[in-house]
Short mmCIF file of C-alpha atoms in Angstrom, two decimals:
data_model
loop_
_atom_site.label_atom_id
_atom_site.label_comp_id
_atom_site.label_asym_id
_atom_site.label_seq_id
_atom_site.Cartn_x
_atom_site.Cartn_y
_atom_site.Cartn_z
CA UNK W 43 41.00 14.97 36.08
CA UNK W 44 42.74 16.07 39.66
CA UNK W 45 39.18 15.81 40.91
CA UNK W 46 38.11 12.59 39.52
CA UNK W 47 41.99 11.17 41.17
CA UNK W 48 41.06 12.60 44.24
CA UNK W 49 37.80 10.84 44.09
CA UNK W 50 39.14 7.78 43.12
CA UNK W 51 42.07 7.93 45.92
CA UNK W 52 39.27 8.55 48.45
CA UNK W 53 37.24 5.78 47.11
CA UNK W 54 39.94 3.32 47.42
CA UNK W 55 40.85 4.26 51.10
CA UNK W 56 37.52 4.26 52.03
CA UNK W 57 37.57 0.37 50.62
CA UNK W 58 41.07 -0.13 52.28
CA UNK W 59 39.31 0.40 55.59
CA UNK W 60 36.39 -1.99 55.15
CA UNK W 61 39.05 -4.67 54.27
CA UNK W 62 40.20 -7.16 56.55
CA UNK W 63 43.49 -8.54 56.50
CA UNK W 64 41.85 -11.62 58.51
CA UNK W 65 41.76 -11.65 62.50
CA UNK W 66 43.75 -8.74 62.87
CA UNK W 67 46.89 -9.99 60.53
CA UNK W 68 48.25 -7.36 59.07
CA UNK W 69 46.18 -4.36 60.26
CA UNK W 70 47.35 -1.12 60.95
CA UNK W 71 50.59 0.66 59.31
CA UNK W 72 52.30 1.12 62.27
CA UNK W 73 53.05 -2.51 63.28
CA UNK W 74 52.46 -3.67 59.41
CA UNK W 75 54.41 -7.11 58.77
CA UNK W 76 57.19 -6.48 61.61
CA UNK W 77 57.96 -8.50 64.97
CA UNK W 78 54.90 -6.36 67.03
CA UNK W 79 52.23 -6.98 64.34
CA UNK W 80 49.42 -9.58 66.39
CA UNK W 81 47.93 -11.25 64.17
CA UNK W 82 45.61 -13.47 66.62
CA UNK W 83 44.61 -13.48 69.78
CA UNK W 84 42.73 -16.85 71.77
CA UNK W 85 41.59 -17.24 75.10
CA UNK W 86 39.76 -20.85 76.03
CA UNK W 87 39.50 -23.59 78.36
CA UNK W 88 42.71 -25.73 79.19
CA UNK W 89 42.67 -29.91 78.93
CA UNK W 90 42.76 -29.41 82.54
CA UNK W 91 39.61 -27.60 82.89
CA UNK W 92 41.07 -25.55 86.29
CA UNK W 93 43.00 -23.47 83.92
CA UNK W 94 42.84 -20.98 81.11
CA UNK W 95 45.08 -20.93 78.05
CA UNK W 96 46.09 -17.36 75.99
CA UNK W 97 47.66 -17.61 72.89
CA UNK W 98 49.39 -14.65 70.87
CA UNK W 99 50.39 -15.04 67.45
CA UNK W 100 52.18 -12.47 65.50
CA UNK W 101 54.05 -12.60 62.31
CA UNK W 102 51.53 -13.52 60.19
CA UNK W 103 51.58 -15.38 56.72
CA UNK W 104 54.96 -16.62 56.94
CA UNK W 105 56.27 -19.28 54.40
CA UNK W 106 57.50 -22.34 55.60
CA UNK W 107 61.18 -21.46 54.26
CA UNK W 108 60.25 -17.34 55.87
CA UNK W 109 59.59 -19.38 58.91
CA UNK W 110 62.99 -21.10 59.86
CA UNK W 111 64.65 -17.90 59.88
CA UNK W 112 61.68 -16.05 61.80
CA UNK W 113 62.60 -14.84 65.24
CA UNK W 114 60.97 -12.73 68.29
CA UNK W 115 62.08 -9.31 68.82
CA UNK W 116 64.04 -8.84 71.91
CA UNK W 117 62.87 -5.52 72.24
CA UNK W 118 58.51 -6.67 71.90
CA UNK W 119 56.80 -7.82 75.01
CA UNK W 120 54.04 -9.48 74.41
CA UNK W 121 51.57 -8.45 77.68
CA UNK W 122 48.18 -10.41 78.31
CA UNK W 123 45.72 -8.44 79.68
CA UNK W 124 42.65 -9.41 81.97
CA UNK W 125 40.35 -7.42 83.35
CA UNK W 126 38.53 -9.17 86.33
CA UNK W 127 36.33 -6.24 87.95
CA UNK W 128 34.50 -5.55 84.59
CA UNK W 129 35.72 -2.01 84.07
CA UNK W 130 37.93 -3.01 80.96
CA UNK W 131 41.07 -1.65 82.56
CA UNK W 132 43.15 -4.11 82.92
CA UNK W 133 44.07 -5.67 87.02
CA UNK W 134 46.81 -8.60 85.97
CA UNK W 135 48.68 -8.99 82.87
CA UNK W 136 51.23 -11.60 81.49
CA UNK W 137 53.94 -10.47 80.17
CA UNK W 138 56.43 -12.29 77.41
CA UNK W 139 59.89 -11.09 77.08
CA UNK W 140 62.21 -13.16 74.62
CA UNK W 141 65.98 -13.07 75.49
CA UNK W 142 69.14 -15.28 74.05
CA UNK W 143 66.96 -17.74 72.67
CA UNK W 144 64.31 -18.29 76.04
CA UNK W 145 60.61 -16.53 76.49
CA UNK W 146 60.63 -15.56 79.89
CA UNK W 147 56.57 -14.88 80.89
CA UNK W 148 55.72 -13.26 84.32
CA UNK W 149 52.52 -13.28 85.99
CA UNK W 150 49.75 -13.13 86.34
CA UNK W 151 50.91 -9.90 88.34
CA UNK W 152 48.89 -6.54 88.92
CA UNK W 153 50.64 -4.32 86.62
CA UNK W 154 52.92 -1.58 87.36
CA UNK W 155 50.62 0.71 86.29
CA UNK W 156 47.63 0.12 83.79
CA UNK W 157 47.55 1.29 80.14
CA UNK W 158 49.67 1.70 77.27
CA UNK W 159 52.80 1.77 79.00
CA UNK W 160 54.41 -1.07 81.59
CA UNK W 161 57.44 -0.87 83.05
CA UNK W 162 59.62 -4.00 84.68
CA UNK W 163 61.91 -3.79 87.26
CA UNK W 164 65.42 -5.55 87.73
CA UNK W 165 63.52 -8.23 89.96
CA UNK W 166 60.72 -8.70 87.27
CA UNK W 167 62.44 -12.05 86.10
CA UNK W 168 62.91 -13.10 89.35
CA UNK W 169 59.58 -15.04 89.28
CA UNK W 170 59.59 -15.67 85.57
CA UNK W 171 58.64 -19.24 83.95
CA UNK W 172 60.91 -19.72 80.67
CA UNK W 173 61.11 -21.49 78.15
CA UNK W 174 63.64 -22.39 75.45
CA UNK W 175 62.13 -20.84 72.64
CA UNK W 176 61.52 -24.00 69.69
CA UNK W 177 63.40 -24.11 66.63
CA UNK W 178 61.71 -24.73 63.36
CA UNK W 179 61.50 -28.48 63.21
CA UNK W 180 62.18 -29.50 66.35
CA UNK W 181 59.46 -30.76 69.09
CA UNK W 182 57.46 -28.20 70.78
CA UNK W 183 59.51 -27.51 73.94
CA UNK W 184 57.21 -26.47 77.05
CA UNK W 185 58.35 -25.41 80.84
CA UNK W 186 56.07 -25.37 84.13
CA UNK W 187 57.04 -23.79 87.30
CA UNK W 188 53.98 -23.16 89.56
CA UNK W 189 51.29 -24.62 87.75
CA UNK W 190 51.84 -22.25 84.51
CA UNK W 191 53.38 -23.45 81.11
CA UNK W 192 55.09 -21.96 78.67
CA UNK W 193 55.34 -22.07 75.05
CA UNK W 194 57.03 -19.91 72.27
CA UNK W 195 58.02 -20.46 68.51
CA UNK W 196 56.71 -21.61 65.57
CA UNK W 197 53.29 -23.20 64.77
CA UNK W 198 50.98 -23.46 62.39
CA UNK W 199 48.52 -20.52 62.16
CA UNK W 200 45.42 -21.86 63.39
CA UNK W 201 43.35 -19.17 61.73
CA UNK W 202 41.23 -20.02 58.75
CA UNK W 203 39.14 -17.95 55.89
CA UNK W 204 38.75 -17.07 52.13
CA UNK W 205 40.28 -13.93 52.58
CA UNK W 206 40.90 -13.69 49.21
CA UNK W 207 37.38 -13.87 47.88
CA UNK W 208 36.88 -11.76 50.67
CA UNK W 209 38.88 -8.73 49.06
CA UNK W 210 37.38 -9.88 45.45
CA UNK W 211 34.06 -8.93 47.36
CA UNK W 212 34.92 -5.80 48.51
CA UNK W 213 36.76 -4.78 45.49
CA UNK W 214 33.50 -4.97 43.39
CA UNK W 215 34.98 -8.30 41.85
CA UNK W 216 32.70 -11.01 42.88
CA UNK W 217 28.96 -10.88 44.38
CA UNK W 218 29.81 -13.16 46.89
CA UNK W 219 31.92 -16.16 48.45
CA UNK W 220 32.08 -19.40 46.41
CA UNK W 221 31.11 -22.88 48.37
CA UNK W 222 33.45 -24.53 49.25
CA UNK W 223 35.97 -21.58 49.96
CA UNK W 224 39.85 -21.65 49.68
CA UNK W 225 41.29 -20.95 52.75
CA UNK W 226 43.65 -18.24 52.26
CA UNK W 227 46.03 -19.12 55.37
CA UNK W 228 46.49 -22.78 54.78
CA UNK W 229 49.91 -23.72 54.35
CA UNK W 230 51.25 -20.63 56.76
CA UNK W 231 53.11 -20.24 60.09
CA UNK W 232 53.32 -17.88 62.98
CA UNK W 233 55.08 -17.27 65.79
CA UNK W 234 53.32 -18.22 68.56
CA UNK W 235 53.09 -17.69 72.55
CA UNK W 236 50.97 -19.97 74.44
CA UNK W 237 50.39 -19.94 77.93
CA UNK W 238 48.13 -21.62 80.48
CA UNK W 239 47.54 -20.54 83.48
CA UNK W 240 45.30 -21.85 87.02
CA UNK W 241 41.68 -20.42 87.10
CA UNK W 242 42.58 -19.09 90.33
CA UNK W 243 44.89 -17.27 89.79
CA UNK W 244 42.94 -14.97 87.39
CA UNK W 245 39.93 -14.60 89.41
CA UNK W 246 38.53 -18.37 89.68
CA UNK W 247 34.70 -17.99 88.53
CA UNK W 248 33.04 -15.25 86.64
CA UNK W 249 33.58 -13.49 83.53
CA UNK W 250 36.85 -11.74 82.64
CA UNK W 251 37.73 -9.46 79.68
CA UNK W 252 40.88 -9.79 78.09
CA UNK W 253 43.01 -8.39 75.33
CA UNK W 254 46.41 -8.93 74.16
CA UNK W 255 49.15 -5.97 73.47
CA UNK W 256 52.54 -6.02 72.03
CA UNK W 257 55.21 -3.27 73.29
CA UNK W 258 58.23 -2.20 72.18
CA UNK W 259 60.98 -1.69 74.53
CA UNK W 260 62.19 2.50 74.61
CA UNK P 54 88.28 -14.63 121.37
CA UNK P 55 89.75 -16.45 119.10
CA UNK P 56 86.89 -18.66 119.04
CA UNK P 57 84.55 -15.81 119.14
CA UNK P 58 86.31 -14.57 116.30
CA UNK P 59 85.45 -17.93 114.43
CA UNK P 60 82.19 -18.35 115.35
CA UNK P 61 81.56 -15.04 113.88
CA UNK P 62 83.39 -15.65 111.43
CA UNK P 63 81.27 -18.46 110.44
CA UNK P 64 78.10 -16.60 111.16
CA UNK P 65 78.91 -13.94 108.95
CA UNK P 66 79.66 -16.36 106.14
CA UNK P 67 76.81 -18.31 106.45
CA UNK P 68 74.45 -15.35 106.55
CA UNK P 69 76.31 -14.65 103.43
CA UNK P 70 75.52 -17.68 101.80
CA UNK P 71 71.82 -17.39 102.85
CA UNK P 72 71.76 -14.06 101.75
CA UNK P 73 72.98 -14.72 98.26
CA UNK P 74 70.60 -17.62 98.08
CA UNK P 75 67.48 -15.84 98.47
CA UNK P 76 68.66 -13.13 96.64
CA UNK P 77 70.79 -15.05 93.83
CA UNK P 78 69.95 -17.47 92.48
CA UNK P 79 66.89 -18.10 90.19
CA UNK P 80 64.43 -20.46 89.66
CA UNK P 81 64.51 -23.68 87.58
CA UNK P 82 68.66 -24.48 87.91
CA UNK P 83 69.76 -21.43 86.23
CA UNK P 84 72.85 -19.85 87.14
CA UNK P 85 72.56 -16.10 87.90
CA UNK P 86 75.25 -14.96 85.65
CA UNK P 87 72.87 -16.00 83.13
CA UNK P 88 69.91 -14.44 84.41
CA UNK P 89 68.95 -11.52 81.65
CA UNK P 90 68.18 -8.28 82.77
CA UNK P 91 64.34 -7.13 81.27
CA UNK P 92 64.12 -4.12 83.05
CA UNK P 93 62.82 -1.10 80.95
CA UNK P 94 59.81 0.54 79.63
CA UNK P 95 57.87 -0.83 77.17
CA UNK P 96 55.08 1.05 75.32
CA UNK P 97 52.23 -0.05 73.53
CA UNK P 98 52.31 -0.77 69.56
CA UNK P 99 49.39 -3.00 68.75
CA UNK P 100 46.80 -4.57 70.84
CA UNK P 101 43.87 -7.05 69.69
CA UNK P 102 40.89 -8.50 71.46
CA UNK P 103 38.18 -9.79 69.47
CA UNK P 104 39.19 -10.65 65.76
CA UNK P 105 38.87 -8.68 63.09
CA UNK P 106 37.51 -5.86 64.74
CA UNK P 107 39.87 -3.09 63.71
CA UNK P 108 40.64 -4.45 60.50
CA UNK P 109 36.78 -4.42 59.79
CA UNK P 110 35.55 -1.60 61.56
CA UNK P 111 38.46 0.95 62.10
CA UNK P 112 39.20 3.03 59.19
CA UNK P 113 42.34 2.99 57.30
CA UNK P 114 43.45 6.14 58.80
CA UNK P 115 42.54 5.20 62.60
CA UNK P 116 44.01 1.84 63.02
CA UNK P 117 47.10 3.05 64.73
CA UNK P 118 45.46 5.27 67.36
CA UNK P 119 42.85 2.57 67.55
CA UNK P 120 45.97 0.21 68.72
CA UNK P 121 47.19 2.98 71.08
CA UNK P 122 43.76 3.42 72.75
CA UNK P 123 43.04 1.82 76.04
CA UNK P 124 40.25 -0.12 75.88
CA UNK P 125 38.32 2.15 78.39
CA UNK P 126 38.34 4.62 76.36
CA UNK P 127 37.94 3.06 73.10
CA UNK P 128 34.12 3.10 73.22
CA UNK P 129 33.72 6.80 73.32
CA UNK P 130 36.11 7.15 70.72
CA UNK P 131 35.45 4.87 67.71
CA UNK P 132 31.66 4.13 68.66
CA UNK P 133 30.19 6.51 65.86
CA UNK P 134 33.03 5.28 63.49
CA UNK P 135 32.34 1.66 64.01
CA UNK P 136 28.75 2.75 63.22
CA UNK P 137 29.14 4.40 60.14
CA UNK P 138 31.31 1.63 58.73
CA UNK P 139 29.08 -1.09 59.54
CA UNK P 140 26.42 0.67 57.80
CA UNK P 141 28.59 1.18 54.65
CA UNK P 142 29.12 -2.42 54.80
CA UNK P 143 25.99 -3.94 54.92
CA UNK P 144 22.60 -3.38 54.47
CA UNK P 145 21.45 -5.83 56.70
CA UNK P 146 20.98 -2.66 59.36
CA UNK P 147 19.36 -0.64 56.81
CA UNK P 148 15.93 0.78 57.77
CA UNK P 149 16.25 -0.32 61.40
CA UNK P 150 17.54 -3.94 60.67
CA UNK P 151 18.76 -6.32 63.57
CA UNK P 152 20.97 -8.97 63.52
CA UNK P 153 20.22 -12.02 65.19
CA UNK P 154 21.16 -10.89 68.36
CA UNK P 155 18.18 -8.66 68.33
CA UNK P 156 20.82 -5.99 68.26
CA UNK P 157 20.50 -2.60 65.96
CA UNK P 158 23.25 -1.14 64.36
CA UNK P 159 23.81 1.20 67.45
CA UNK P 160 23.96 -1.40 69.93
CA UNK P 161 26.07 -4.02 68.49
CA UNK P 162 28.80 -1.55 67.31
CA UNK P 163 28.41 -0.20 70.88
CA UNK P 164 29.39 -3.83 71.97
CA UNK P 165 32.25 -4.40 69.41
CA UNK P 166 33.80 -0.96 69.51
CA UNK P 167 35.66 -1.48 73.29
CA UNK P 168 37.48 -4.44 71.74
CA UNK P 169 37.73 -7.39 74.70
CA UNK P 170 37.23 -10.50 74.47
CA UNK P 171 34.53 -11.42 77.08
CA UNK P 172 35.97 -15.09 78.52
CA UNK P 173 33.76 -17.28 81.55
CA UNK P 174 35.83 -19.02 83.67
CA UNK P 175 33.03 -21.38 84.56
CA UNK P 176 32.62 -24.13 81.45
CA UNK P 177 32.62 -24.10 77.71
CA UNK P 178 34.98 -21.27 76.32
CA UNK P 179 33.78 -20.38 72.61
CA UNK P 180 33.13 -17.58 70.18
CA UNK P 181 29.87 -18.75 69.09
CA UNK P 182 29.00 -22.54 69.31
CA UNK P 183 25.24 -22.62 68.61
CA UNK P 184 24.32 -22.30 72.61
CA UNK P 185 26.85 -20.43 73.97
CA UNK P 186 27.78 -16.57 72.92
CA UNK P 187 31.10 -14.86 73.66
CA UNK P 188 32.51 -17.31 76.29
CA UNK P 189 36.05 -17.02 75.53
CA UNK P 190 37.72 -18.01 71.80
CA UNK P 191 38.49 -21.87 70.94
CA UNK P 192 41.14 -22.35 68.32
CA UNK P 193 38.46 -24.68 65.92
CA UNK P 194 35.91 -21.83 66.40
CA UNK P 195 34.58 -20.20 63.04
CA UNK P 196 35.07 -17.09 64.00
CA UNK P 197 34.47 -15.52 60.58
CA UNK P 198 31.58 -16.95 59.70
CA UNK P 199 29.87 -15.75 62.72
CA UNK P 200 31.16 -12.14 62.53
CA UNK P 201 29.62 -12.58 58.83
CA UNK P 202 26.73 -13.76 59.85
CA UNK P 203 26.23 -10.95 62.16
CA UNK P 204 27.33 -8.29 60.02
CA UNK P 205 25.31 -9.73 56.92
CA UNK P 206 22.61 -12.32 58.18
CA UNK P 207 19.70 -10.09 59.43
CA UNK P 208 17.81 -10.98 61.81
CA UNK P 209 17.73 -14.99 61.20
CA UNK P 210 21.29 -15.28 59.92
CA UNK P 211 19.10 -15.88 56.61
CA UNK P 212 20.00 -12.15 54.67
CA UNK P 213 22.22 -11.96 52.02
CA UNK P 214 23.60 -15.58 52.45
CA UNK P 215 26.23 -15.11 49.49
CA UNK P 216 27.61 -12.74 52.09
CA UNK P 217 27.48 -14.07 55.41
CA UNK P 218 29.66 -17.50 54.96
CA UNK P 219 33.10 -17.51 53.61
CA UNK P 220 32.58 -21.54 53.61
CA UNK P 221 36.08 -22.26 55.24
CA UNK P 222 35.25 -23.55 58.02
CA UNK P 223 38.05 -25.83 59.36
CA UNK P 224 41.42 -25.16 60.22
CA UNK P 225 44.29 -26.80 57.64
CA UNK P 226 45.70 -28.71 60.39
CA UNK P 227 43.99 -30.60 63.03
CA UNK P 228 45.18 -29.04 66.75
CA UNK P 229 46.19 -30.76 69.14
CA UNK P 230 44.88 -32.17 72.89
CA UNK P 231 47.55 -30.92 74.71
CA UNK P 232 49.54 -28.27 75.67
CA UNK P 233 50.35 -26.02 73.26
CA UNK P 234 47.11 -27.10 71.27
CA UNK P 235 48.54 -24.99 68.28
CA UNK P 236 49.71 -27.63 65.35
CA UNK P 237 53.11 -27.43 64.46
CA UNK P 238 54.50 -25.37 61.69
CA UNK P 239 54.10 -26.39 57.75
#
C-alpha cells in the first residue's frame, strides 16, 4: 500500500510537470499567484514601425471584481531584458518600479551588472518616464518623455487557449481537444506593463533576444 | 567692496539656483519633494521568455531554479531535462521523429531550453505566421497552437491532429491599434 502511494504520488508529479498553466501563468511555486508571478511576456512591432513594444503581464486569472482591488507590488521590478550581441546575457534592460500610485520605467540602460540581481542607485529615477498607474475603469492613461511610452494597470489578458481540455488531456480524461475549444482565459484580467520604445535605441537592425524578469526588492 | 560683496553675492546665489536645477528638479513638472527614492537591490524571482516553456518542459520540482537561472546558463542545465520531457509527452519524436522544422528531439529542445525570445528589428514581428518563424511575439499570435503543433504534428504538422490544436484561436477581445494595444479589462 505505502508503495503503490508512493507510486501514485510520483505519478502525479511527474503529470504536474508536463502541465501547463498556459504561457507561463501560474508556473513555478515560488512566485505561485502573488504580485512577481509573469504570466506573459510579448515583444512586437509598434504602430510606428521605428519602435518596439514589450509587454509584461503578471497576476494572472483575475476576476473582474479580483481586479479592481488588484495592485503592483512596490517592492517587484519588473526588468526587460535584451540581449543585442547574441550571447543571451543581457546588454540593456528596462526596468518598472511602481511607487504611490505611478510606474516609473528606466531605460533602455546597460545594467548595473548582468544577471539575477540589479541594483538602482539614488539617481536611477532621475531619467525615469512615469506614468499614473490606471484605475480599474478608467481610460488607459499613457506618458512619453523621449520617444518612450508608458503604460501600467489593468487590461484584459490577451492570452487565449483550452487550457482546461488541456489538463483533461493530460490527466488521462479526454483523447484529445474538442473543435471549437473553450477558451479558458476569456473573461480574465491582468496587470499589465506596456512599453514602447525607438528601434534605435535597442540596437536599430538585427535580431535581439529578450526575456522578461520580475525582482523583488531585499 | 560693498558692491563686490553683492555681485558675489548674487553669483553665489545664482550658481545656487543653477545648481539645484540640474540637480533638483525632475522631469515632466514634478516637484522633487515628490520624487520617490527606488534605490535598492532587487533579485530575481521569475523570469519568462518564450511561452509556456517552463510550464511545459521544466519539471515540477525545477521550475524555481529554472526562474533563477540566467539564461546563459540555462542550456547546459535543463537541456537533457527538456529532452526527456518532450519525449514523455509525445511520440511524435519517437524512433527519430522530426517536427516540421526538420528538427529532432535533441535539437529543438536544444533551441527551447535557453528560454529567449528571438525578436528582428527589421519587419514583421510574430511567433509563427505561416512565412515568418520566431520574429518577435504579436499579441493575436496563436502561440499554442504552434507550440502544439510542434510538439505533436510530426513532420507535416499532420501527426496526432487531436493533439496538436487546442482550436482557440482568437483572443476574447479584439486589441487595439494603438498604444497600449492590450484591450481593456472585463
Amino acid at each position: 500500500m505505502k508503495n503503490l502511494k508512493q507510486i501514485l504520488g510520483i505519478g502525479i508529479l511527474a503529470v504536474a510537470g508536463l502541465i501547463f498553466v498556459a504561457a507561463d501563468h501560474i508556473d513555478a511555486p515560488a512566485v505561485q499567484g502573488g504580485a512577481s508571478d509573469i504570466t506573459d511576456f510579448y515583444a512586437f512591432q509598434g504602430e510606428n514601425t521605428d519602435n518596439m513594444v514589450f509587454v509584461a503581464n503578471l497576476q494572472g486569472l483575475l476576476s473582474p471584481a479580483a481586479t479592481s482591488a488588484a495592485t503592483f507590488d512596490e517592492h517587484v521590478m519588473i526588468e526587460f531584458n535584451i540581449d543585442n550581441t547574441g550571447d543571451n546575457i543581457e546588454d540593456l534592460v528596462i526596468q518598472a518600479v511602481p511607487r504611490q500610485g505611478k510606474m516609473y520605467v528606466i531605460g533602455p540602460v546597460a545594467p548595473s551588472s548582468p544577471g539575477l540581481s540589479s541594483v538602482l542607485d539614488v539617481n536611477s529615477v532621475n531619467d525615469a518616464v512615469f506614468v499614473d498607474i490606471t484605475g480599474y475603469g478608467s481610460e488607459a492613461r499613457i506618458s512619453t518623455k523621449n520617444n518612450i511610452s508608458v503604460f501600467a494597470g489593468p487590461r484584459d489578458d490577451p492570452f487565449f487557449m483550452d487550457f482546461a481540455q488541456y489538463s483533461e488531456i493530460i490527466a488521462g480524461n479526454a483523447s484529445g481537444f474538442n473543435n471549437p475549444g473553450s477558451d479558458t482565459f476569456a473573461g480574465t484580467n491582468v496587470m499589465s506593463v506596456v512599453v514602447e520604445v525607438p528601434k534605435a535605441l535597442i540596437g536599430g537592425t538585427g535580431t535581439i533576444n529578450v526575456w522578461v524578469e520580475s525582482k523583488r526588492r531585499q | 567692496m560693498k558692491n563686490l560683496k553683492l555681485v558675489s553675492g548674487y553669483l553665489f546665489s545664482a550658481l545656487l539656483l543653477i545648481a539645484c536645477s540640474k540637480n533638483d528638479v525632475p522631469g515632466n513638472g514634478e516637484g522633487v519633494y515628490n520624487n520617490p527614492v527606488l534605490s535598492g537591490t532587487y533579485i530575481q524571482e521569475d523570469q519568462m521568455g518564450r511561452p509556456a516553456v517552463n510550464t511545459v518542459f521544466v519539471s515540477s520540482s525545477s521550475k524555481d531554479e529554472f526562474n533563477r537561472t540566467t539564461p546563459d546558463n540555462q542550456g547546459n542545465a535543463f537541456q537533457g531535462m527538456f529532452e526527456a520531457n518532450l519525449l514523455a509527452l509525445s511520440p511524435a519524436y519517437a524512433n527519430g521523429g522530426l517536427n516540421a522544422l526538420g528538427m529532432d528531439a535533441t535539437t529543438f529542445t536544444t533551441v527551447l531550453a535557453t528560454d529567449v525570445l528571438n525578436v528582428s528589428l527589421d519587419g514583421t514581428t510574430t511567433f509563427y505566421d505561416g512565412t515568418n518563424l520566431l520574429t518577435g511575439r504579436a499579441l493575436a499570435d496563436d502561440v499554442i497552437t504552434v507550440e502544439l503543433l510542434l510538439i505533436f504534428g510530426g513532420e507535416d504538422f499532420t501527426e496526432y491532429p487531436a493533439l496538436s490544436n487546442d482550436h482557440v484561436d482568437e483572443n476574447d477581445k479584439p486589441f487595439l491599434t494603438s498604444f497600449p494595444y492590450l484591450a481593456s479589462p472585463w
